[in-house]
Coordinates of C-alpha atoms in Angstrom, one line a residue:
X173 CA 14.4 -26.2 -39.5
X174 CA 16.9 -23.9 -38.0
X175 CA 16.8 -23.0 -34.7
X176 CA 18.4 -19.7 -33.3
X177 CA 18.8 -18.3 -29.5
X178 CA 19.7 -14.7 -29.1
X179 CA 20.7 -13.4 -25.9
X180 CA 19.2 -9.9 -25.2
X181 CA 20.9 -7.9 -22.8
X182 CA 20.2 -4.5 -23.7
X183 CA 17.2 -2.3 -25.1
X184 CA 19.5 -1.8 -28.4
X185 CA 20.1 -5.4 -28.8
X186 CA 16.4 -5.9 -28.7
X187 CA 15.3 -3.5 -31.5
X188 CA 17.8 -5.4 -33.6
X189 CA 17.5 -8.7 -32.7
X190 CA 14.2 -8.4 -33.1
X191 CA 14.5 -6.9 -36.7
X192 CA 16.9 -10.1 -37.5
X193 CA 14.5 -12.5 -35.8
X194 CA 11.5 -11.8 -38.5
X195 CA 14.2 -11.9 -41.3
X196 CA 15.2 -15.4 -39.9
X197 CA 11.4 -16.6 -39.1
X198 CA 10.9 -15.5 -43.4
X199 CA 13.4 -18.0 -44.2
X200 CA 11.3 -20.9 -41.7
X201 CA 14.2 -20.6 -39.2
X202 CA 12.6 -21.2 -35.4
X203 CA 13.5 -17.9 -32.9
X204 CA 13.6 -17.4 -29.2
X205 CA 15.2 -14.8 -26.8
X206 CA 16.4 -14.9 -23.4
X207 CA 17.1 -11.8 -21.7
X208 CA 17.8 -10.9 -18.1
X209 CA 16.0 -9.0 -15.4
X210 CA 17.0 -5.2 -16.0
X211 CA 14.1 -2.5 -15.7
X212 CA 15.6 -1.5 -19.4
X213 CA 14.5 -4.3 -20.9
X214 CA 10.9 -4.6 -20.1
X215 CA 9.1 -1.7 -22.3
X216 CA 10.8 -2.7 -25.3
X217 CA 9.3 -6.2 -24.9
X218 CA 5.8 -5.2 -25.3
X219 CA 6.7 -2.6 -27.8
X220 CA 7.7 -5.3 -29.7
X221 CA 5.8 -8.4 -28.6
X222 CA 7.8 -10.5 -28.7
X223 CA 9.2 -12.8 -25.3
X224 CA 12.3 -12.9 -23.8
X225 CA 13.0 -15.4 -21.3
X226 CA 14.6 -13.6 -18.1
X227 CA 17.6 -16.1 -17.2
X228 CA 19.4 -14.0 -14.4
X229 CA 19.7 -10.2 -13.9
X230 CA 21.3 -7.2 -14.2
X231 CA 24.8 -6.9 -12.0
X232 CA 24.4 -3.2 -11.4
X233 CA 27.3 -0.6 -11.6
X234 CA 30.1 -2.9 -9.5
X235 CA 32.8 -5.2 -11.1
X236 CA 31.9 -7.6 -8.4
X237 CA 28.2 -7.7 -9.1
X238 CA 29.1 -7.9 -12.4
X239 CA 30.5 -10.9 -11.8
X240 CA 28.5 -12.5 -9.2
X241 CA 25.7 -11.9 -11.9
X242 CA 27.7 -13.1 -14.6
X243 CA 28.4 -16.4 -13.3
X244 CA 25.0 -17.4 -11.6
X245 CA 23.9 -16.3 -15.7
X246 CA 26.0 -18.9 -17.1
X247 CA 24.8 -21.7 -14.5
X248 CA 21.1 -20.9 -16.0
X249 CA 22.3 -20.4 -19.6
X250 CA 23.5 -23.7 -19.4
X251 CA 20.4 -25.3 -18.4
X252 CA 18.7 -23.6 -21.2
X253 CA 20.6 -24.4 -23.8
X254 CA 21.1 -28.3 -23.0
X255 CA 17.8 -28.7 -23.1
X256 CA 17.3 -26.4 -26.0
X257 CA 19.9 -27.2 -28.6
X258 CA 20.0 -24.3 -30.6
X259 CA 22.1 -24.8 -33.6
X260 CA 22.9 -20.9 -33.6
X261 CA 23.2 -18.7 -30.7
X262 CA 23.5 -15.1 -31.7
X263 CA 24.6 -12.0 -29.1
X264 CA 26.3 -8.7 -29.3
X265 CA 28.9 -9.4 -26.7
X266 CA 27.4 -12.0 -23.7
X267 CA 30.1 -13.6 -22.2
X268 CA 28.1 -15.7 -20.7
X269 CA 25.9 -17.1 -23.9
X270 CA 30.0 -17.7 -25.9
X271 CA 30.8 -19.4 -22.7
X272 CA 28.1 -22.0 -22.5
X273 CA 28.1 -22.3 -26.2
X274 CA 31.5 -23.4 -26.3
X275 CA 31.4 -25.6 -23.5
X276 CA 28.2 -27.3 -25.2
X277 CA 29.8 -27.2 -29.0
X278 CA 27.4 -24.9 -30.4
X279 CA 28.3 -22.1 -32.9
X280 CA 27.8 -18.1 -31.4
X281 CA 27.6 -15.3 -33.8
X282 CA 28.3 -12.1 -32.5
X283 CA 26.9 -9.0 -34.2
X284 CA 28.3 -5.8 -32.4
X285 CA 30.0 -2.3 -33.8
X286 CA 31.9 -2.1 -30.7
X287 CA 35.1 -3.4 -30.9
X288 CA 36.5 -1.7 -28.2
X289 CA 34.4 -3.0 -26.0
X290 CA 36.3 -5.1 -22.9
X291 CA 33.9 -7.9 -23.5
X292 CA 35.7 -8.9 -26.8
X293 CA 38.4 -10.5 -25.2
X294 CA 36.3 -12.9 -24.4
X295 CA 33.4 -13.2 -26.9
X296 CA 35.5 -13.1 -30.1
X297 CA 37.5 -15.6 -29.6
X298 CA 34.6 -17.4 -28.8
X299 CA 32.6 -16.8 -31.8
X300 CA 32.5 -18.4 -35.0
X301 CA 31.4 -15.8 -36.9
X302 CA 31.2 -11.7 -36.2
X303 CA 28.9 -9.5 -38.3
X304 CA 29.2 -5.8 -38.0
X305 CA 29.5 -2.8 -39.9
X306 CA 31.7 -2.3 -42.8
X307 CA 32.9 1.6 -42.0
X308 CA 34.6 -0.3 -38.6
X309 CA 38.4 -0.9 -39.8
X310 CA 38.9 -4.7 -39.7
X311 CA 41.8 -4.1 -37.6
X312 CA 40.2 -3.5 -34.8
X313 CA 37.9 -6.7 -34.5
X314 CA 41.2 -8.9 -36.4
X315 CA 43.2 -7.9 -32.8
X316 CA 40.8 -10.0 -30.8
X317 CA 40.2 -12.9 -33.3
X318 CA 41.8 -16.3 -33.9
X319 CA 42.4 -18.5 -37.2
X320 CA 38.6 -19.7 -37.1
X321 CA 36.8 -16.5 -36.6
X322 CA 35.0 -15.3 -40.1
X323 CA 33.6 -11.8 -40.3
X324 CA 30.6 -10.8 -42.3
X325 CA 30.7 -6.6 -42.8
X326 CA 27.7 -5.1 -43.8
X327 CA 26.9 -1.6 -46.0
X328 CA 25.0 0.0 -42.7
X329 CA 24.9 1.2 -39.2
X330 CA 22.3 -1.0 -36.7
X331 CA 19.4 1.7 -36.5
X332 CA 19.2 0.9 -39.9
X333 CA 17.5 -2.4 -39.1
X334 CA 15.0 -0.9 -36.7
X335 CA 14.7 2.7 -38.7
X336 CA 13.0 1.1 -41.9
X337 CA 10.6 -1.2 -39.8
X338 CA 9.4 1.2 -37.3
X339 CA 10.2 4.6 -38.7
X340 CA 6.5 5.0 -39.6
X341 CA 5.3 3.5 -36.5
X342 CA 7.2 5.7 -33.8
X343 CA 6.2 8.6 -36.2
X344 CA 2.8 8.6 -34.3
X345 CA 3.7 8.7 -31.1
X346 CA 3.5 11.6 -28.9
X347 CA 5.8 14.3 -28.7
X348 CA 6.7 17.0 -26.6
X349 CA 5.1 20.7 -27.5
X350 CA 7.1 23.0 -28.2
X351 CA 10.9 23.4 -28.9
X352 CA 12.9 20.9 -27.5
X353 CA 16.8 20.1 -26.9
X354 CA 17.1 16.2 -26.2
X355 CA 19.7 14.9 -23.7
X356 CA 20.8 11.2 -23.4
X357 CA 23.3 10.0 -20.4
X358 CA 26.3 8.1 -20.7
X359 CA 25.7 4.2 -20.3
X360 CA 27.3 4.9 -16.7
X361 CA 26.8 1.3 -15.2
X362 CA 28.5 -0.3 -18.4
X363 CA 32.0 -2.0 -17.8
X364 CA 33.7 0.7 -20.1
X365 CA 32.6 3.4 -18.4
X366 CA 32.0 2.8 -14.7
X367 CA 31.2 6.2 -13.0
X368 CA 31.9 8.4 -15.5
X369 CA 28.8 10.4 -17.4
X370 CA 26.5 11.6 -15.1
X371 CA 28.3 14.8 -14.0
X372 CA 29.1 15.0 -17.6
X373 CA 25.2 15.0 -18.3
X374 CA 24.2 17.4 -15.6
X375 CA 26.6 20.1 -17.2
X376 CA 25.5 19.6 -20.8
X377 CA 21.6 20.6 -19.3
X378 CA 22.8 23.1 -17.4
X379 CA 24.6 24.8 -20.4
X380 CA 21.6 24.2 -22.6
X381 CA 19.5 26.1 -19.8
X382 CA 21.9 29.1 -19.7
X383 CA 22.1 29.9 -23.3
X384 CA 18.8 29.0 -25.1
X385 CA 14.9 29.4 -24.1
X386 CA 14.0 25.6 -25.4
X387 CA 12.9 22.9 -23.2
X388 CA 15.6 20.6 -21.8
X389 CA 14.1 16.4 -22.4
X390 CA 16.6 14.1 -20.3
X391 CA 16.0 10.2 -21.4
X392 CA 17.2 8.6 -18.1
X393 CA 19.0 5.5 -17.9
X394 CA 18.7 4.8 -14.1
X395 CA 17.1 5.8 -11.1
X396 CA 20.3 7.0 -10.2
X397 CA 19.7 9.7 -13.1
X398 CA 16.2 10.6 -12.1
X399 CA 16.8 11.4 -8.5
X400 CA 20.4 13.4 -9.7
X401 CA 18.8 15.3 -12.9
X402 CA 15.5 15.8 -11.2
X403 CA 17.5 18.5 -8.5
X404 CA 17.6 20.3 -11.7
X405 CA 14.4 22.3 -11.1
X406 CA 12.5 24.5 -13.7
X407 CA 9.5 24.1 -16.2
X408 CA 12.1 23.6 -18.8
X409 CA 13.5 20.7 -17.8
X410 CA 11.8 17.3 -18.6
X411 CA 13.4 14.0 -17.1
X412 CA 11.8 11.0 -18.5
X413 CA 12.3 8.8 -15.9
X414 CA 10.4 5.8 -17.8
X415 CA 12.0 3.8 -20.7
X416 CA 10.4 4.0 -24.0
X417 CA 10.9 4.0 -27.7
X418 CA 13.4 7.5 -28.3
X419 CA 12.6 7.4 -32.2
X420 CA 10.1 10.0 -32.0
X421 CA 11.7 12.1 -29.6
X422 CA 14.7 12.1 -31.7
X423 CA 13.2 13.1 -34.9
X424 CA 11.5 15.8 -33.5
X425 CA 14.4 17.5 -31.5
X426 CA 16.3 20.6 -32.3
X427 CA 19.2 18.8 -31.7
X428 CA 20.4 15.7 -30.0
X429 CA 23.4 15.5 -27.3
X430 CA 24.2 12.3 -26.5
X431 CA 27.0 10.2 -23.8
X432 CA 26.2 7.1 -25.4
X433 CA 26.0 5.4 -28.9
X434 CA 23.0 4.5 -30.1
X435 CA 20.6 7.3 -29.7
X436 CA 23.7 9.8 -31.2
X437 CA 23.7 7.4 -34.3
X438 CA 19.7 7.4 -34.4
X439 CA 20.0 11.0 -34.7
X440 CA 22.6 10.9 -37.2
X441 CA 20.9 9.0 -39.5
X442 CA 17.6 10.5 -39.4
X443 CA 19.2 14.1 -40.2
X444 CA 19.0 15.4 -36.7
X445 CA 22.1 17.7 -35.4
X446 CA 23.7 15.6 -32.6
X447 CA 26.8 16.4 -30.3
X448 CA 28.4 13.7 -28.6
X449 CA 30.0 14.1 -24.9
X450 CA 30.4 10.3 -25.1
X451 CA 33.4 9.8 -22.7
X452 CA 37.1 8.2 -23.5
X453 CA 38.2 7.4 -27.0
X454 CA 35.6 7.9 -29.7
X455 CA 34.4 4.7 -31.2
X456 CA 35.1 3.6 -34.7
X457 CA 30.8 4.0 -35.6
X458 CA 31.2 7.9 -34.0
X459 CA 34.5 8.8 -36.2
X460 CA 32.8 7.3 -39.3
X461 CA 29.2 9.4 -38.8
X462 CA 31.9 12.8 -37.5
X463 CA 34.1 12.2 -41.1
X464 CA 30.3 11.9 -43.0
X465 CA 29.6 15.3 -41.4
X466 CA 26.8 13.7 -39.3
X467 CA 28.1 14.8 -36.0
X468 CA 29.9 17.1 -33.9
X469 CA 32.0 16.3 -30.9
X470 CA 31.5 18.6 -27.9
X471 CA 35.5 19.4 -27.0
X472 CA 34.2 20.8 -23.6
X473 CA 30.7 21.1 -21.9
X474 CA 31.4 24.7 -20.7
X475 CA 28.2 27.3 -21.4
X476 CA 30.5 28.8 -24.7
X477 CA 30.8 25.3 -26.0
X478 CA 27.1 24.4 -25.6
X479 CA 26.0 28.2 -26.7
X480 CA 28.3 27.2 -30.1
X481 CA 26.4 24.0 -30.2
X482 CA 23.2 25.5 -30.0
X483 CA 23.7 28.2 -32.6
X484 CA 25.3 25.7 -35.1
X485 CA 21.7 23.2 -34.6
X486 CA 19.4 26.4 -35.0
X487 CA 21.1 27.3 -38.5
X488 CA 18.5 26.6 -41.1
X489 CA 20.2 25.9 -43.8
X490 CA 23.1 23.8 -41.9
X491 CA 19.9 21.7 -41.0
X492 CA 18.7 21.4 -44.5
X493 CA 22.1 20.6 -45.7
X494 CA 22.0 17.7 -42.5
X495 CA 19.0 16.4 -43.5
X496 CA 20.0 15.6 -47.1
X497 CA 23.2 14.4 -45.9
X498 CA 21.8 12.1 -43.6
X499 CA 18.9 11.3 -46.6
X500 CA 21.4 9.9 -49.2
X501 CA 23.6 7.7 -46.7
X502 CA 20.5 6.3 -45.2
X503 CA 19.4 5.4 -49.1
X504 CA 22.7 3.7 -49.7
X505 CA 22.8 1.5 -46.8
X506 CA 21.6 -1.7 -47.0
X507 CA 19.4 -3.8 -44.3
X508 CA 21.4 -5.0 -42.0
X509 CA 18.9 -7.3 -40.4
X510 CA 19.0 -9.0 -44.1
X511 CA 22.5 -9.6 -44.2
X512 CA 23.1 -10.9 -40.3
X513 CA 20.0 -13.1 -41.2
X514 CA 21.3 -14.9 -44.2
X515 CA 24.7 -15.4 -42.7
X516 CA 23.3 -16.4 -39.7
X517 CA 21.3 -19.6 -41.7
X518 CA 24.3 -20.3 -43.9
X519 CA 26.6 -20.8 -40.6
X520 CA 23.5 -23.2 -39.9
X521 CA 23.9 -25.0 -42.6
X522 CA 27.8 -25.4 -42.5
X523 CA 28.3 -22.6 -45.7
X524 CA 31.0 -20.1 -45.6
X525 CA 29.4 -16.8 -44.9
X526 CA 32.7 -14.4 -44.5
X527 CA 32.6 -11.5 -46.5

């Protein structure tokens, strides 16, 4: 039997971990996750049911506590997996799980479509194998590899994995009444993006409340964004200050604008207009959904911007035309949680799974 550790560090990671985990538990392969402490984390592990094993915590938005974190994460890492002995570990990008795996010999997938994240110059190198989407250019991942690593590409965007397995699901949960813009913040503790995002975030609402009449739904990432966004008084704004599933908010939002990644390509691929104020240089997942027509780029957050923003994502038939857009990419794709599974077993089992 094949047994696989992932390392879950992020509510993302989960919802596609998870999706590769049943894949792998169909082909008799034995699963567990470890995760961190991090008040993301928790909601997504009972939305799932599934348990994650908190080995450290979360190092906040410092490079030192990142650090301190980081280290004490590897100490307890290493515990675990001596005494576990996966013979896969699987992560999108902890240093600390291609660390300990490589001390203790054991192989480390990662699966990631962020290759300009910092973390790379460390997990890459250290990784046997990477699987990620196919509409990243090679390049960029080939800059951080060595001689050893293989790369599996696969015909799909992540959501993908989650999209087909609980896209019926989320569709009964509850949704806001009414008419509603949906803002997401810039992953402003990440290591890419330290302090940066939040002011961004606050001007995107504000220009949404001074040219259209709709509610304003903020998905908070941090306390930090609840007690900043929540000065932001009126009826019309919304700050969900708890973390939760943001399919069904997604699909039923006018429009989505987004600092981060995954929620913008959520959006995307369900046919919902989305405008990214995602800060620095776009990633290669963003440029590939903006070529496909899936997304806008907000140039600047003043009100004219926004007001452009909102009259494009109010346009009926630019919607329709979306939707189908978004309809017959989704179609094509294939299931990503498929693909990382099999390669995942044929590393396992000593095949070569590059692709």
């Amino acid at each position: 039997m094949v047994r696989v550790l992932f390392d879950v560090l992020t509510p993302k990671q989960a919802l596609l971990f998870w999706a590769v985990g049943t894949e792998l538990e169909k082909r008799g392969a034995e699963v567990s996750y470890v995760g961190r402490r991090y008040s993301q984390l928790g909601w997504v592990e009972r939305y799932l049911r599934i348990a994650i094993r908190e080995l450290g915590s979360f190092g906040g938005g410092t490079l030192e506590g990142k650090l301190l974190a980081s280290t004490e994460r590897q100490r307890l890492l290493a515990e675990e997996l001596i005494a576990a002995r996966p013979d896969v570990t699987v992560s999108s990008g902890s240093v600390e799980l291609c660390r300990v795996a490589f001390g203790l010999g054991l192989k480390h997938v990662l699966v990631s479509d962020s290759p300009h994240s910092p973390v790379n110059r460390i997990a890459v190198p250290l990784s046997e194998l990477i699987a990620t989407p196919s509409f990243i250019p090679i390049s960029e991942w080939r800059k951080w590899c060595t001689s050893g690593t293989e790369v599996v590409r696969y015909r799909a965007l992540d959501p993908v994995a989650w999209i087909r397995r609980l896209g019926d699901l989320a569709s009964g949960e509850p949704r806001p009444d009414g008419d509603y813009f949906l803002v997401r913040p810039t992953e402003h503790m990440a290591s890419y993006s330290l302090g940066r995002g939040l002011e961004e975030t606050v001007r995107v609402v504000e220009g949404l409340l001074a040219t259209s009449d709709a509610k304003v739904l903020v998905m908070a990432r941090y306390p930090e964004d609840v007690e900043v966004l929540g000065r932001l008084s009126g009826e019309r704004v919304e700050v969900i200050a708890e973390p939760r599933l943001a399919l069904p908010l997604v699909s039923g939002a006018l429009a989505v604008f987004s600092g981060g990644g995954t929620m913008a390509q959520e959006a995307a691929l369900l046919g919902v207009p989305v405008f990214s104020y995602y800060p620095g240089e776009l990633p290669a997942v963003h440029r590939f959904l903006l070529r496909r027509g899936l997304m806008r780029v907000l140039e600047d957050l003043s009100d004219d911007s926004i007001e452009g923003a909102v009259a494009l994502a109010s346009d009926r038939k630019f919607r329709r035309r979306l939707a189908e857009r978004a309809r017959r990419l989704r179609e094509k794709m294939e299931d990503p949680a498929k693909v990382i599974a099999e390669s995942v077993v044929g590393l396992a089992e000593g095949e070569r799974v590059g692709r």
